[in-house]
Amino acid sequence: MLPHYKNKSELRQAAKSKVKAIPAEQKHSRSALIFKNILSSELIKGAKTIALYASLPDEVYSIEAIEVLNTQKVVVLPRVAGNEMDFYRYNPEQMSVGAFGISEPQAELPINPADIDVIIVPGVAFTLSGKRCGRGKGYYDKYLSSEGFRATKIGVCFTEQIAKDITTEPHDIIMDCVIFG
């Protein structure tokens, strides 16, 4: 477990270092287990629209879960424009590399935040109580604060990213639960 850092940049550095040390094959197998637990949950079974993310190399891998869910549910992924992030319907044939080198959907109309039932959120570090430390740009905190947003918030990370505590600010959004492995 990561110790408590008062400075989020120190926490980010420590967490990224821990994740970097995880062998790629372990990241894949552990990601599969994390998403197996999520996909078998009642939250997912009862959801119509699920927001996920296109994973970066230091995040829980999401592509297999996206592909599985896309055959059963409406799957939406984020796209960044300036200081804002919106979610768009996933279509594997309409993806392109966008902001920060992340694969983004190219659908024309963003989904209404109120239409999302479950959102799976990556992070650099989480506490067991749902506090989250992101990459520092605030995209998720802004989106999760959108008018009408009501989805269940599930944070996902590797065990090495669990922190004893995270110093939060008023704008930081707490996850409803954190799934890790």
PDB file of C-alpha atoms in Angstrom:
ATOM      1  CA  MET A   1       0.000   0.000   0.000  1.00  0.00           C
ATOM      2  CA  LEU A   2       1.261   3.442  -0.902  1.00  0.00           C
ATOM      3  CA  PRO A   3       1.855   5.693   2.111  1.00  0.00           C
ATOM      4  CA  HIS A   4       0.010   8.985   2.521  1.00  0.00           C
ATOM      5  CA  TYR A   5       1.548  11.839   0.553  1.00  0.00           C
ATOM      6  CA  LYS A   6       0.355  15.374   1.188  1.00  0.00           C
ATOM      7  CA  ASN A   7       1.592  16.314  -2.277  1.00  0.00           C
ATOM      8  CA  LYS A   8      -0.318  14.653  -5.155  1.00  0.00           C
ATOM      9  CA  SER A   9       2.622  14.943  -7.542  1.00  0.00           C
ATOM     10  CA  GLU A  10       4.740  12.814  -5.170  1.00  0.00           C
ATOM     11  CA  LEU A  11       1.910  10.286  -4.936  1.00  0.00           C
ATOM     12  CA  ARG A  12       1.620  10.180  -8.743  1.00  0.00           C
ATOM     13  CA  GLN A  13       5.366   9.614  -9.094  1.00  0.00           C
ATOM     14  CA  ALA A  14       5.382   6.795  -6.517  1.00  0.00           C
ATOM     15  CA  ALA A  15       2.319   5.072  -8.004  1.00  0.00           C
ATOM     16  CA  LYS A  16       3.619   5.297 -11.570  1.00  0.00           C
ATOM     17  CA  SER A  17       6.925   3.817 -10.462  1.00  0.00           C
ATOM     18  CA  LYS A  18       5.131   0.856  -8.845  1.00  0.00           C
ATOM     19  CA  VAL A  19       3.012   0.209 -11.944  1.00  0.00           C
ATOM     20  CA  LYS A  20       6.014   0.460 -14.253  1.00  0.00           C
ATOM     21  CA  ALA A  21       7.603  -2.427 -12.306  1.00  0.00           C
ATOM     22  CA  ILE A  22       4.684  -4.781 -13.049  1.00  0.00           C
ATOM     23  CA  PRO A  23       5.586  -7.143 -15.931  1.00  0.00           C
ATOM     24  CA  ALA A  24       3.345  -6.708 -19.008  1.00  0.00           C
ATOM     25  CA  GLU A  25       1.944 -10.249 -18.854  1.00  0.00           C
ATOM     26  CA  GLN A  26       0.965  -9.676 -15.220  1.00  0.00           C
ATOM     27  CA  LYS A  27      -0.759  -6.419 -16.145  1.00  0.00           C
ATOM     28  CA  HIS A  28      -2.770  -8.307 -18.755  1.00  0.00           C
ATOM     29  CA  SER A  29      -3.788 -11.197 -16.496  1.00  0.00           C
ATOM     30  CA  ARG A  30      -4.597  -8.935 -13.569  1.00  0.00           C
ATOM     31  CA  SER A  31      -6.576  -6.582 -15.814  1.00  0.00           C
ATOM     32  CA  ALA A  32      -8.596  -9.541 -17.083  1.00  0.00           C
ATOM     33  CA  LEU A  33      -9.394 -10.567 -13.506  1.00  0.00           C
ATOM     34  CA  ILE A  34     -10.389  -7.033 -12.504  1.00  0.00           C
ATOM     35  CA  PHE A  35     -12.773  -6.748 -15.450  1.00  0.00           C
ATOM     36  CA  LYS A  36     -14.105 -10.286 -14.924  1.00  0.00           C
ATOM     37  CA  ASN A  37     -15.213  -9.153 -11.445  1.00  0.00           C
ATOM     38  CA  ILE A  38     -16.759  -5.983 -12.831  1.00  0.00           C
ATOM     39  CA  LEU A  39     -18.526  -7.667 -15.758  1.00  0.00           C
ATOM     40  CA  SER A  40     -20.121 -10.272 -13.503  1.00  0.00           C
ATOM     41  CA  SER A  41     -21.503  -7.630 -11.121  1.00  0.00           C
ATOM     42  CA  GLU A  42     -25.188  -6.802 -10.824  1.00  0.00           C
ATOM     43  CA  LEU A  43     -24.342  -3.162 -11.563  1.00  0.00           C
ATOM     44  CA  ILE A  44     -23.216  -4.087 -15.069  1.00  0.00           C
ATOM     45  CA  LYS A  45     -25.998  -6.593 -15.657  1.00  0.00           C
ATOM     46  CA  GLY A  46     -28.622  -3.915 -14.920  1.00  0.00           C
ATOM     47  CA  ALA A  47     -26.929  -1.141 -16.889  1.00  0.00           C
ATOM     48  CA  LYS A  48     -27.843  -0.068 -20.425  1.00  0.00           C
ATOM     49  CA  THR A  49     -25.029   2.449 -21.044  1.00  0.00           C
ATOM     50  CA  ILE A  50     -21.533   1.955 -19.685  1.00  0.00           C
ATOM     51  CA  ALA A  51     -18.706   4.468 -19.881  1.00  0.00           C
ATOM     52  CA  LEU A  52     -15.204   3.038 -20.076  1.00  0.00           C
ATOM     53  CA  TYR A  53     -11.816   4.368 -21.146  1.00  0.00           C
ATOM     54  CA  ALA A  54      -9.237   3.439 -23.763  1.00  0.00           C
ATOM     55  CA  SER A  55      -6.355   2.377 -21.540  1.00  0.00           C
ATOM     56  CA  LEU A  56      -2.835   3.701 -21.597  1.00  0.00           C
ATOM     57  CA  PRO A  57       0.101   1.318 -20.901  1.00  0.00           C
ATOM     58  CA  ASP A  58       0.147   2.265 -17.195  1.00  0.00           C
ATOM     59  CA  GLU A  59      -3.588   1.671 -16.639  1.00  0.00           C
ATOM     60  CA  VAL A  60      -5.719  -1.420 -16.147  1.00  0.00           C
ATOM     61  CA  TYR A  61      -6.145  -2.710 -19.723  1.00  0.00           C
ATOM     62  CA  SER A  62      -9.680  -2.133 -20.918  1.00  0.00           C
ATOM     63  CA  ILE A  63      -9.907  -3.141 -24.596  1.00  0.00           C
ATOM     64  CA  GLU A  64     -11.115  -6.704 -23.984  1.00  0.00           C
ATOM     65  CA  ALA A  65     -13.850  -5.457 -21.631  1.00  0.00           C
ATOM     66  CA  ILE A  66     -14.854  -2.790 -24.159  1.00  0.00           C
ATOM     67  CA  GLU A  67     -15.184  -5.419 -26.881  1.00  0.00           C
ATOM     68  CA  VAL A  68     -17.211  -7.801 -24.692  1.00  0.00           C
ATOM     69  CA  LEU A  69     -19.528  -5.093 -23.397  1.00  0.00           C
ATOM     70  CA  ASN A  70     -19.992  -3.587 -26.852  1.00  0.00           C
ATOM     71  CA  THR A  71     -21.830  -6.764 -27.909  1.00  0.00           C
ATOM     72  CA  GLN A  72     -24.314  -6.395 -25.022  1.00  0.00           C
ATOM     73  CA  LYS A  73     -24.573  -2.731 -24.011  1.00  0.00           C
ATOM     74  CA  VAL A  74     -24.146   0.809 -25.245  1.00  0.00           C
ATOM     75  CA  VAL A  75     -20.450   1.525 -24.640  1.00  0.00           C
ATOM     76  CA  VAL A  76     -19.184   5.096 -24.548  1.00  0.00           C
ATOM     77  CA  LEU A  77     -15.594   6.329 -24.344  1.00  0.00           C
ATOM     78  CA  PRO A  78     -14.129   9.761 -23.583  1.00  0.00           C
ATOM     79  CA  ARG A  79     -12.839  12.304 -26.031  1.00  0.00           C
ATOM     80  CA  VAL A  80     -10.941  15.405 -24.886  1.00  0.00           C
ATOM     81  CA  ALA A  81     -11.344  18.811 -26.516  1.00  0.00           C
ATOM     82  CA  GLY A  82      -9.455  21.641 -24.856  1.00  0.00           C
ATOM     83  CA  ASN A  83     -10.222  21.579 -21.118  1.00  0.00           C
ATOM     84  CA  GLU A  84     -13.347  19.457 -21.484  1.00  0.00           C
ATOM     85  CA  MET A  85     -14.053  15.770 -21.852  1.00  0.00           C
ATOM     86  CA  ASP A  86     -17.243  14.230 -23.209  1.00  0.00           C
ATOM     87  CA  PHE A  87     -18.245  10.650 -23.871  1.00  0.00           C
ATOM     88  CA  TYR A  88     -19.171   9.304 -27.309  1.00  0.00           C
ATOM     89  CA  ARG A  89     -20.559   6.023 -28.552  1.00  0.00           C
ATOM     90  CA  TYR A  90     -17.835   3.462 -29.199  1.00  0.00           C
ATOM     91  CA  ASN A  91     -17.442   2.108 -32.703  1.00  0.00           C
ATOM     92  CA  PRO A  92     -14.200   0.161 -33.261  1.00  0.00           C
ATOM     93  CA  GLU A  93     -14.059   1.392 -36.863  1.00  0.00           C
ATOM     94  CA  GLN A  94     -14.298   5.051 -35.847  1.00  0.00           C
ATOM     95  CA  MET A  95     -11.444   5.389 -33.376  1.00  0.00           C
ATOM     96  CA  SER A  96      -8.411   7.620 -33.783  1.00  0.00           C
ATOM     97  CA  VAL A  97      -5.529   8.795 -31.650  1.00  0.00           C
ATOM     98  CA  GLY A  98      -6.483  11.987 -29.874  1.00  0.00           C
ATOM     99  CA  ALA A  99      -5.353  14.068 -26.938  1.00  0.00           C
ATOM    100  CA  PHE A 100      -2.419  12.678 -24.969  1.00  0.00           C
ATOM    101  CA  GLY A 101      -2.026   9.763 -27.412  1.00  0.00           C
ATOM    102  CA  ILE A 102      -5.277   8.147 -26.236  1.00  0.00           C
ATOM    103  CA  SER A 103      -7.552   6.305 -28.651  1.00  0.00           C
ATOM    104  CA  GLU A 104     -10.802   8.288 -28.927  1.00  0.00           C
ATOM    105  CA  PRO A 105     -14.186   7.712 -30.601  1.00  0.00           C
ATOM    106  CA  GLN A 106     -15.030   9.954 -33.546  1.00  0.00           C
ATOM    107  CA  ALA A 107     -18.826   9.906 -33.225  1.00  0.00           C
ATOM    108  CA  GLU A 108     -20.415  13.287 -33.849  1.00  0.00           C
ATOM    109  CA  LEU A 109     -22.749  13.702 -30.885  1.00  0.00           C
ATOM    110  CA  PRO A 110     -21.695  13.342 -27.246  1.00  0.00           C
ATOM    111  CA  ILE A 111     -23.823  11.218 -24.964  1.00  0.00           C
ATOM    112  CA  ASN A 112     -25.891  13.021 -22.352  1.00  0.00           C
ATOM    113  CA  PRO A 113     -24.188  12.495 -18.943  1.00  0.00           C
ATOM    114  CA  ALA A 114     -27.587  11.526 -17.474  1.00  0.00           C
ATOM    115  CA  ASP A 115     -27.794   8.560 -19.881  1.00  0.00           C
ATOM    116  CA  ILE A 116     -24.748   6.788 -18.420  1.00  0.00           C
ATOM    117  CA  ASP A 117     -25.606   4.080 -15.876  1.00  0.00           C
ATOM    118  CA  VAL A 118     -22.094   2.978 -14.855  1.00  0.00           C
ATOM    119  CA  ILE A 119     -18.752   4.673 -15.413  1.00  0.00           C
ATOM    120  CA  ILE A 120     -15.460   2.833 -14.998  1.00  0.00           C
ATOM    121  CA  VAL A 121     -12.760   5.336 -14.094  1.00  0.00           C
ATOM    122  CA  PRO A 122      -8.993   4.887 -14.309  1.00  0.00           C
ATOM    123  CA  GLY A 123      -6.678   6.653 -11.907  1.00  0.00           C
ATOM    124  CA  VAL A 124      -3.093   6.927 -10.796  1.00  0.00           C
ATOM    125  CA  ALA A 125      -4.012   5.985  -7.206  1.00  0.00           C
ATOM    126  CA  PHE A 126      -7.120   5.213  -5.147  1.00  0.00           C
ATOM    127  CA  THR A 127      -7.966   4.603  -1.516  1.00  0.00           C
ATOM    128  CA  LEU A 128     -10.183   1.725  -0.469  1.00  0.00           C
ATOM    129  CA  SER A 129     -12.837   4.310   0.450  1.00  0.00           C
ATOM    130  CA  GLY A 130     -12.948   5.662  -3.119  1.00  0.00           C
ATOM    131  CA  LYS A 131     -10.697   8.710  -3.038  1.00  0.00           C
ATOM    132  CA  ARG A 132      -8.970   9.121  -6.404  1.00  0.00           C
ATOM    133  CA  CYS A 133      -5.810  10.750  -7.667  1.00  0.00           C
ATOM    134  CA  GLY A 134      -5.915  11.227 -11.426  1.00  0.00           C
ATOM    135  CA  ARG A 135      -3.312  12.544 -13.832  1.00  0.00           C
ATOM    136  CA  GLY A 136      -3.801  16.114 -12.638  1.00  0.00           C
ATOM    137  CA  LYS A 137      -5.849  17.751 -15.383  1.00  0.00           C
ATOM    138  CA  GLY A 138      -9.251  17.304 -13.689  1.00  0.00           C
ATOM    139  CA  TYR A 139     -11.096  15.932 -16.736  1.00  0.00           C
ATOM    140  CA  TYR A 140     -12.906  13.192 -14.827  1.00  0.00           C
ATOM    141  CA  ASP A 141     -13.730  15.392 -11.825  1.00  0.00           C
ATOM    142  CA  LYS A 142     -15.305  17.969 -14.153  1.00  0.00           C
ATOM    143  CA  TYR A 143     -17.260  15.345 -16.072  1.00  0.00           C
ATOM    144  CA  LEU A 144     -18.464  13.526 -12.954  1.00  0.00           C
ATOM    145  CA  SER A 145     -19.752  16.895 -11.719  1.00  0.00           C
ATOM    146  CA  SER A 146     -21.772  17.490 -14.914  1.00  0.00           C
ATOM    147  CA  GLU A 147     -25.402  18.485 -14.563  1.00  0.00           C
ATOM    148  CA  GLY A 148     -27.566  15.372 -14.585  1.00  0.00           C
ATOM    149  CA  PHE A 149     -24.682  12.935 -14.054  1.00  0.00           C
ATOM    150  CA  ARG A 150     -25.958  10.040 -11.918  1.00  0.00           C
ATOM    151  CA  ALA A 151     -23.924   6.970 -12.885  1.00  0.00           C
ATOM    152  CA  THR A 152     -22.360   4.573 -10.423  1.00  0.00           C
ATOM    153  CA  LYS A 153     -18.640   5.367 -10.329  1.00  0.00           C
ATOM    154  CA  ILE A 154     -16.240   2.397 -10.281  1.00  0.00           C
ATOM    155  CA  GLY A 155     -12.527   3.128  -9.912  1.00  0.00           C
ATOM    156  CA  VAL A 156     -10.102   0.541 -11.284  1.00  0.00           C
ATOM    157  CA  CYS A 157      -6.427   0.055 -10.531  1.00  0.00           C
ATOM    158  CA  PHE A 158      -3.706  -2.417  -9.732  1.00  0.00           C
ATOM    159  CA  THR A 159      -3.076  -3.331  -6.085  1.00  0.00           C
ATOM    160  CA  GLU A 160       0.144  -1.306  -6.210  1.00  0.00           C
ATOM    161  CA  GLN A 161      -1.959   1.830  -6.798  1.00  0.00           C
ATOM    162  CA  ILE A 162      -3.916   1.567  -3.552  1.00  0.00           C
ATOM    163  CA  ALA A 163      -2.943   4.369  -1.185  1.00  0.00           C
ATOM    164  CA  LYS A 164      -3.390   4.609   2.559  1.00  0.00           C
ATOM    165  CA  ASP A 165      -4.969   8.051   2.081  1.00  0.00           C
ATOM    166  CA  ILE A 166      -5.166  10.753  -0.572  1.00  0.00           C
ATOM    167  CA  THR A 167      -5.403  14.428   0.276  1.00  0.00           C
ATOM    168  CA  THR A 168      -8.515  15.648  -1.518  1.00  0.00           C
ATOM    169  CA  GLU A 169      -9.845  19.019  -2.513  1.00  0.00           C
ATOM    170  CA  PRO A 170     -13.511  20.120  -2.706  1.00  0.00           C
ATOM    171  CA  HIS A 171     -13.703  19.434  -6.463  1.00  0.00           C
ATOM    172  CA  ASP A 172     -12.385  15.834  -6.144  1.00  0.00           C
ATOM    173  CA  ILE A 173     -15.099  13.253  -6.808  1.00  0.00           C
ATOM    174  CA  ILE A 174     -15.173  10.089  -4.681  1.00  0.00           C
ATOM    175  CA  MET A 175     -15.792   6.726  -6.382  1.00  0.00           C
ATOM    176  CA  ASP A 176     -18.694   4.540  -5.251  1.00  0.00           C
ATOM    177  CA  CYS A 177     -16.314   1.576  -5.185  1.00  0.00           C
ATOM    178  CA  VAL A 178     -12.808   0.611  -6.236  1.00  0.00           C
ATOM    179  CA  ILE A 179     -11.986  -2.685  -7.922  1.00  0.00           C
ATOM    180  CA  PHE A 180      -8.329  -3.675  -7.944  1.00  0.00           C
ATOM    181  CA  GLY A 181      -6.184  -6.712  -8.429  1.00  0.00           C
TER     182      GLY A 181
END
